[in-house]
Short mmCIF file of C-alpha atoms in Angstrom, two decimals:
data_model
loop_
_atom_site.label_atom_id
_atom_site.label_comp_id
_atom_site.label_asym_id
_atom_site.label_seq_id
_atom_site.Cartn_x
_atom_site.Cartn_y
_atom_site.Cartn_z
CA MET A 23 104.81 73.94 79.72
CA ALA A 24 102.16 74.62 77.06
CA TRP A 25 102.38 78.39 77.55
CA ALA A 26 106.09 78.47 76.62
CA GLN A 27 105.50 76.20 73.63
CA ARG A 28 102.76 78.50 72.39
CA TRP A 29 105.12 81.38 72.87
CA HIS A 30 107.73 79.60 70.63
CA ALA A 31 104.94 79.02 68.04
CA SER A 32 103.88 82.63 68.12
CA GLN A 33 107.54 83.57 67.74
CA SER A 34 107.84 81.49 64.61
CA VAL A 35 104.60 83.05 63.17
CA VAL A 36 105.91 86.55 63.89
CA ASP A 37 109.33 85.80 62.26
CA ARG A 38 107.64 84.50 59.09
CA LEU A 39 105.26 87.49 58.86
CA LEU A 40 108.11 90.00 59.33
CA ALA A 41 110.08 88.24 56.50
CA CYS A 42 107.21 88.75 54.08
CA SER A 43 107.72 90.80 50.99
CA PRO A 44 105.26 93.44 49.90
CA ALA A 45 103.55 90.80 47.72
CA GLY A 46 102.85 88.74 50.91
CA CYS A 47 105.30 85.95 50.27
CA VAL A 48 108.31 84.89 52.29
CA ASP A 49 111.60 85.64 50.52
CA GLU A 50 113.26 82.15 50.56
CA GLN A 51 116.52 83.88 49.45
CA LEU A 52 116.81 85.51 52.97
CA PRO A 53 117.18 83.82 56.28
CA LEU A 54 114.40 84.37 58.70
CA GLN A 55 115.41 87.02 61.32
CA GLU A 56 114.45 86.61 64.89
CA HIS A 57 112.36 89.39 66.44
CA PRO A 58 112.03 88.19 70.12
CA ILE A 59 108.62 88.74 71.49
CA ARG A 60 108.74 89.98 75.10
CA TRP A 61 106.49 88.15 77.60
CA TYR A 62 105.13 90.27 80.73
CA ILE A 63 103.90 87.80 83.42
CA MET A 64 101.83 89.21 86.23
CA THR A 65 102.09 87.25 89.54
CA SER A 66 101.06 87.97 93.13
CA PRO A 67 103.15 88.27 96.28
CA SER A 68 102.32 84.66 97.15
CA THR A 69 102.90 83.30 93.55
CA ASP A 70 105.80 85.30 92.39
CA ALA A 71 108.60 83.23 93.89
CA PRO A 72 107.12 79.82 92.99
CA THR A 73 106.48 80.95 89.41
CA GLN A 74 109.84 82.29 88.71
CA ASP A 75 111.44 79.22 90.40
CA HIS A 76 109.40 77.02 88.12
CA PHE A 77 110.71 78.92 85.04
CA THR A 78 114.23 78.60 86.34
CA LYS A 79 113.94 74.94 87.14
CA HIS A 80 112.85 74.17 83.56
CA GLN A 81 115.38 76.38 81.86
CA HIS A 82 112.74 78.94 81.09
CA PHE A 83 111.22 76.26 78.67
CA GLY A 84 113.74 77.14 76.04
CA LEU A 85 113.03 80.93 76.09
CA ASP A 86 115.77 83.46 76.60
CA PRO A 87 115.34 84.81 80.10
CA SER A 88 115.78 88.22 78.82
CA GLN A 89 112.42 87.92 77.03
CA LEU A 90 110.65 87.56 80.30
CA PHE A 91 109.51 90.34 82.59
CA PHE A 92 107.77 89.24 85.86
CA PHE A 93 105.85 91.81 87.89
CA GLN A 94 103.55 91.55 90.81
CA GLN A 95 99.88 92.48 91.01
CA GLY A 96 99.05 95.18 93.65
CA GLN A 97 97.37 94.49 96.99
CA LEU A 98 94.80 96.59 98.78
CA PRO A 99 93.61 96.67 102.35
CA CYS A 100 90.46 94.73 103.34
CA LEU A 101 87.68 96.76 105.09
CA THR A 102 84.77 95.98 107.31
CA PRO A 103 81.26 96.83 105.93
CA GLU A 104 81.63 100.06 108.03
CA GLY A 105 84.86 101.08 106.25
CA LYS A 106 87.40 100.23 108.99
CA VAL A 107 90.51 98.26 108.28
CA ILE A 108 90.72 94.54 109.05
CA MET A 109 93.78 93.31 110.80
CA ALA A 110 95.23 89.95 109.71
CA SER A 111 97.41 89.92 112.83
CA SER A 112 98.25 92.40 115.61
CA HIS A 113 100.78 94.10 113.42
CA ARG A 114 99.70 93.42 109.73
CA LEU A 115 96.69 94.65 107.81
CA ALA A 116 94.53 92.16 105.91
CA SER A 117 94.92 92.69 102.22
CA ALA A 118 93.81 91.12 98.85
CA PRO A 119 94.78 91.38 95.28
CA ASP A 120 93.42 94.53 93.61
CA GLY A 121 91.65 92.60 90.77
CA ASN A 122 92.71 91.90 87.14
CA GLY A 123 92.34 95.59 86.45
CA GLY A 124 95.25 96.14 88.62
CA VAL A 125 97.48 95.27 85.80
CA TYR A 126 97.62 98.95 84.66
CA LEU A 127 98.99 100.20 87.84
CA ALA A 128 101.28 97.09 88.41
CA LEU A 129 102.77 97.63 84.85
CA ALA A 130 103.63 101.14 85.65
CA LYS A 131 104.94 100.56 89.17
CA SER A 132 107.12 97.52 88.19
CA GLY A 133 108.90 99.36 85.49
CA ALA A 134 107.25 97.09 82.83
CA LEU A 135 105.75 100.00 80.93
CA ALA A 136 109.18 101.63 80.84
CA ASP A 137 110.65 98.37 79.61
CA MET A 138 108.10 98.21 76.76
CA GLN A 139 109.10 101.68 75.71
CA THR A 140 112.67 100.89 75.83
CA HIS A 141 112.27 97.83 73.63
CA GLY A 142 110.04 99.58 71.13
CA VAL A 143 106.84 97.58 72.05
CA GLU A 144 103.98 99.32 70.43
CA ALA A 145 101.17 97.01 71.59
CA VAL A 146 100.44 93.90 73.77
CA ASP A 147 98.25 90.92 73.61
CA CYS A 148 96.80 90.31 77.07
CA PHE A 149 95.23 87.03 78.22
CA ALA A 150 94.37 85.18 81.40
CA VAL A 151 96.27 82.17 82.58
CA ASP A 152 93.10 80.07 83.02
CA ASN A 153 92.28 79.80 79.22
CA ALA A 154 93.68 76.50 77.91
CA LEU A 155 92.87 77.40 74.24
CA ILE A 156 94.32 80.86 74.06
CA LYS A 157 96.00 81.74 70.81
CA SER A 158 98.78 84.06 72.12
CA ALA A 159 99.77 86.92 69.79
CA ASP A 160 97.19 85.91 67.18
CA PRO A 161 98.32 87.55 63.97
CA LEU A 162 94.80 88.04 62.61
CA PHE A 163 93.48 89.74 65.69
CA ILE A 164 96.56 92.00 66.27
CA GLY A 165 96.79 92.78 62.54
CA HIS A 166 93.11 93.83 62.59
CA CYS A 167 93.69 96.08 65.59
CA HIS A 168 96.76 97.63 64.17
CA SER A 169 95.03 98.25 60.78
CA GLN A 170 92.23 100.06 62.70
CA GLN A 171 94.47 102.15 64.83
CA THR A 172 92.75 100.51 67.85
CA GLU A 173 93.64 101.60 71.33
CA CYS A 174 92.16 98.63 73.00
CA GLY A 175 90.35 95.64 71.57
CA ALA A 176 88.94 92.28 72.51
CA ARG A 177 88.36 88.79 71.11
CA VAL A 178 84.90 87.80 72.18
CA VAL A 179 82.86 84.61 72.12
CA ALA A 180 79.10 84.10 71.85
CA LYS A 181 77.38 83.41 75.22
CA ALA A 182 76.68 79.62 75.47
CA TYR A 183 73.23 80.31 76.90
CA PRO A 184 71.33 83.44 78.18
CA GLU A 185 72.09 82.81 81.96
CA GLU A 186 75.81 82.16 81.51
CA LYS A 187 77.62 84.17 84.16
CA VAL A 188 79.81 86.32 82.02
CA GLY A 189 80.12 90.02 81.49
CA VAL A 190 78.89 91.22 77.99
CA PHE A 191 79.90 93.99 75.81
CA ALA A 192 77.39 96.83 75.23
CA ARG A 193 77.43 100.36 73.91
CA ARG A 194 76.55 103.29 76.16
CA GLY A 195 76.32 106.33 74.16
CA ALA A 196 79.48 106.64 72.01
CA HIS A 197 81.49 104.31 74.08
CA VAL A 198 81.83 100.46 74.33
CA GLU A 199 81.88 98.93 77.88
CA VAL A 200 81.46 95.62 79.66
CA VAL A 201 78.43 94.93 81.84
CA GLU A 202 78.86 92.29 84.52
CA TYR A 203 76.18 89.73 84.59
CA SER A 204 75.46 90.60 88.17
CA GLU A 205 74.57 94.09 87.17
CA MET A 206 72.06 93.00 84.57
CA ASP A 207 68.43 92.24 85.03
CA PRO A 208 67.85 88.51 84.02
CA GLN A 209 65.14 89.47 81.52
CA GLU A 210 67.44 92.01 79.87
CA ALA A 211 70.19 89.54 79.77
CA ALA A 212 68.02 87.02 77.92
CA SER A 213 66.41 89.61 75.51
CA VAL A 214 66.46 88.75 71.93
CA ASP A 215 66.94 91.04 68.95
CA PRO A 216 63.71 90.70 66.83
CA GLY A 217 65.66 91.50 63.74
CA THR A 218 68.12 88.64 64.06
CA GLY A 219 66.57 86.26 66.46
CA GLU A 220 69.83 86.29 68.55
CA LEU A 221 70.59 87.46 71.90
CA ARG A 222 70.80 91.24 72.14
CA TYR A 223 73.72 91.04 74.53
CA ALA A 224 75.53 88.12 73.02
CA TRP A 225 79.26 89.01 73.19
CA SER A 226 80.96 87.64 76.28
CA ASN A 227 84.10 89.29 77.76
CA VAL A 228 86.64 86.50 78.28
CA CYS A 229 89.81 88.54 78.95
CA MET A 230 91.48 88.38 75.47
CA HIS A 231 92.50 91.92 74.92
CA PHE A 232 94.80 94.13 72.81
CA PHE A 233 96.24 97.41 74.25
CA THR A 234 98.59 99.86 72.70
CA THR A 235 101.45 100.84 74.92
CA HIS A 236 100.43 104.41 74.73
CA PHE A 237 96.91 103.50 76.04
CA LEU A 238 98.38 101.50 79.04
CA VAL A 239 100.53 104.49 79.97
CA SER A 240 97.53 106.79 79.91
CA MET A 241 95.31 104.44 81.75
CA ALA A 242 97.76 103.85 84.59
CA ASP A 243 98.00 107.61 85.14
CA ARG A 244 94.21 108.00 84.99
CA LEU A 245 93.34 105.14 87.32
CA GLN A 246 96.03 106.39 89.82
CA GLN A 247 94.30 109.81 89.88
CA GLN A 248 90.80 108.47 90.19
CA GLY A 249 91.18 106.00 92.88
CA ARG A 250 87.87 104.40 92.43
CA TYR A 251 87.23 100.73 92.97
CA HIS A 252 84.53 98.06 92.70
CA ILE A 253 83.36 96.48 95.97
CA ALA A 254 83.28 92.68 96.50
CA HIS A 255 81.63 91.37 99.75
CA LYS A 256 83.77 88.39 100.93
CA LYS A 257 84.80 86.55 104.00
CA ILE A 258 88.14 87.95 105.01
CA PRO A 259 90.70 86.07 107.16
CA SER A 260 91.53 88.13 110.26
CA LYS A 261 93.32 87.86 113.53
CA ASP A 262 89.94 86.88 115.15
CA GLY A 263 89.16 84.32 112.47
CA PRO A 264 87.09 84.89 109.17
CA VAL A 265 84.90 88.06 109.14
CA GLN A 266 82.52 89.56 106.75
CA GLY A 267 84.30 92.24 104.86
CA VAL A 268 84.88 94.24 101.72
CA LYS A 269 87.59 93.73 99.01
CA LEU A 270 88.45 96.64 96.64
CA GLU A 271 89.08 95.64 93.00
CA LEU A 272 89.68 97.08 89.63
CA PHE A 273 88.41 95.33 86.47
CA ILE A 274 90.52 95.22 83.32
CA PHE A 275 87.65 96.38 81.31
CA ASP A 276 87.10 99.49 83.38
CA THR A 277 89.19 101.29 80.79
CA PHE A 278 87.23 100.49 77.79
CA PRO A 279 84.81 103.40 77.93
CA MET A 280 87.75 105.66 78.08
CA ALA A 281 89.10 104.55 74.72
CA GLN A 282 88.50 106.46 71.52
CA ARG A 283 88.97 103.50 69.24
CA VAL A 284 87.79 100.00 70.22
CA SER A 285 87.78 96.83 68.10
CA LEU A 286 85.78 93.60 68.90
CA MET A 287 86.47 90.43 67.04
CA GLU A 288 84.20 87.35 67.57
CA VAL A 289 86.05 84.03 67.63
CA ALA A 290 84.79 80.50 67.95
CA ARG A 291 84.50 79.24 71.54
CA GLY A 292 85.61 75.71 70.63
CA SER A 293 88.82 77.04 69.03
CA GLU A 294 89.89 79.75 71.50
CA PHE A 295 88.21 79.51 74.88
CA ALA A 296 88.48 76.71 77.38
CA PRO A 297 88.52 78.22 80.81
CA VAL A 298 89.71 76.36 83.99
CA LYS A 299 87.79 77.82 86.99
CA ASN A 300 86.41 74.82 88.85
CA ALA A 301 87.89 71.74 90.56
CA PRO A 302 88.72 68.53 88.68
CA GLY A 303 85.61 66.39 88.10
CA SER A 304 83.33 69.46 87.77
CA ALA A 305 80.87 69.33 84.83
CA SER A 306 82.12 72.62 83.38
CA ASP A 307 85.18 74.78 83.23
CA SER A 308 87.47 72.22 84.91
CA PRO A 309 90.84 70.88 83.98
CA ASP A 310 89.05 67.86 82.55
CA THR A 311 86.73 69.82 80.21
CA ALA A 312 89.68 71.97 79.16
CA ARG A 313 91.78 69.10 78.27
CA GLN A 314 88.94 67.60 76.27
CA ALA A 315 88.50 70.94 74.45
CA ILE A 316 92.22 70.76 73.34
CA LEU A 317 92.03 67.17 72.19
CA SER A 318 88.78 67.76 70.29
CA LEU A 319 90.21 70.81 68.47
CA HIS A 320 93.37 69.13 67.51
CA GLN A 321 91.45 66.21 66.20
CA ARG A 322 89.62 68.60 63.86
CA TRP A 323 93.02 69.92 62.87
CA VAL A 324 94.23 66.29 62.04
CA GLU A 325 91.03 65.48 60.08
CA GLU A 326 91.14 68.63 58.04
CA ALA A 327 94.67 67.56 57.14
CA GLY A 328 93.50 64.23 55.70
CA GLY A 329 94.15 62.15 58.84
CA SER A 330 91.87 60.22 61.22
CA VAL A 331 91.84 59.75 64.90
CA ALA A 332 90.86 56.31 66.46
CA ALA A 333 91.53 57.56 70.10
CA PRO A 334 88.01 58.20 71.48
CA GLU A 335 89.20 61.23 73.54
CA GLY A 336 90.88 62.96 70.49
CA VAL A 337 94.56 63.80 69.92
CA GLU A 338 97.11 66.32 70.99
CA VAL A 339 99.22 68.37 68.61
CA SER A 340 102.18 70.15 70.13
CA PRO A 341 102.18 73.95 69.66
CA LEU A 342 105.79 73.39 68.39
CA VAL A 343 104.23 71.44 65.45
CA SER A 344 101.35 73.66 64.63
CA TYR A 345 100.15 77.03 65.89
CA ALA A 346 96.53 76.81 64.57
CA GLY A 347 96.29 73.72 62.49
CA GLU A 348 98.55 74.72 59.68
CA GLY A 349 101.37 72.67 58.25
CA LEU A 350 99.89 69.25 59.20
CA PHE A 351 99.18 67.69 55.78
CA GLU A 352 102.50 65.72 55.45
CA LEU A 353 102.31 64.61 59.05
CA CYS A 354 98.64 63.45 58.94
CA SER A 355 97.46 62.77 55.44
CA GLY A 356 96.35 59.16 55.07
CA LYS A 357 97.37 58.15 58.56
CA THR A 358 95.26 56.98 61.60
CA PHE A 359 96.15 58.07 65.15
CA GLN A 360 95.40 55.36 67.62
CA LYS A 361 96.36 57.18 70.78
CA SER A 362 95.72 60.70 71.99
CA PHE A 363 99.53 61.24 72.43
CA ASP A 364 101.49 60.49 69.30
CA LEU A 365 105.23 61.27 68.98
CA SER A 366 104.93 62.34 65.47
CA LEU A 367 102.53 65.21 66.44
CA GLN A 368 104.98 66.30 69.28
CA GLY A 369 107.79 67.38 67.02
CA ASN A 370 109.43 63.86 67.13
CA SER A 371 110.19 62.02 63.93
CA ARG A 372 109.28 58.64 65.22
CA GLU A 373 105.76 57.59 64.09
CA ASP A 374 105.28 54.55 66.07
CA GLN A 375 101.60 55.29 66.76
CA ALA A 376 100.30 56.80 63.55
CA ILE A 377 99.37 53.97 61.07
CA PRO A 378 99.07 54.58 57.28
CA ARG A 379 95.60 53.88 56.02
CA SER A 380 95.54 51.29 53.37
#
């Protein structure tokens, strides 16, 4: 599972960073000490058991089970447009997940926030499961947020084109917030800053966030007291068949205007963002396009390390071998990789695919 491999890679980066001397160098005289990263995984009532079973079946992908904390997203009742509850059956209310912003309340109700405080977790790196290029626990981003005493932060990518259906960051008064594409006038969304020639609202929200634990605690309390939700008009399964109804949702970025210190860091789309939102075979945001984004990125890593790739689709580098393209010179310099999957780039000493260049 790529997520678990990336978590191992992140763990290695953390261990080496924490072993650095004040001068910024690793003290080779001392053994690297492990500082286990905790992983909080939000599921839903329908996916919780299958997700945990999958981890158990694969021996937690080499992770210590004590590092993992599974918790479930909340559910809210579905309503008719007139505000009446919808019945899924004669004895059960129709309900739906409370949106990705439900993470704040779910962390509190599940005991995850208490677990963070028990284990001395000061901040978390929060990301969505559908981004195939996520750099979990990116030390550059986390280090920047820490140095700026940031309460909540986000890695952002430039919009691919003016009409792209993504929320964008904007400033309202003294606060930073996210404006959904559906809430923006198309002309405003496409407006250009005459001083730079670039889009005025160019930074997309792609759910790569930083939160301090203190901020998460305060936001859980605040959202619980407010009880305000976004409305989504959807078809709702009911005891009488699908009916038009209303889902209540929270968005993860609802809390940004409440923060006193916010940091935004632009990252390259081709290096950190490859979403999977559409079915296989779709022209964009599909498993196929995400796979190609991974292979293309890793091909650039190999070429920057002095190698070349003959496979037309690119090549895969295991997260166990390199976190962000580092440490590949000895493996790649002067070699040509004929296939997209090469054992020497998977942490295996055999090199039966890589061919030295003459």
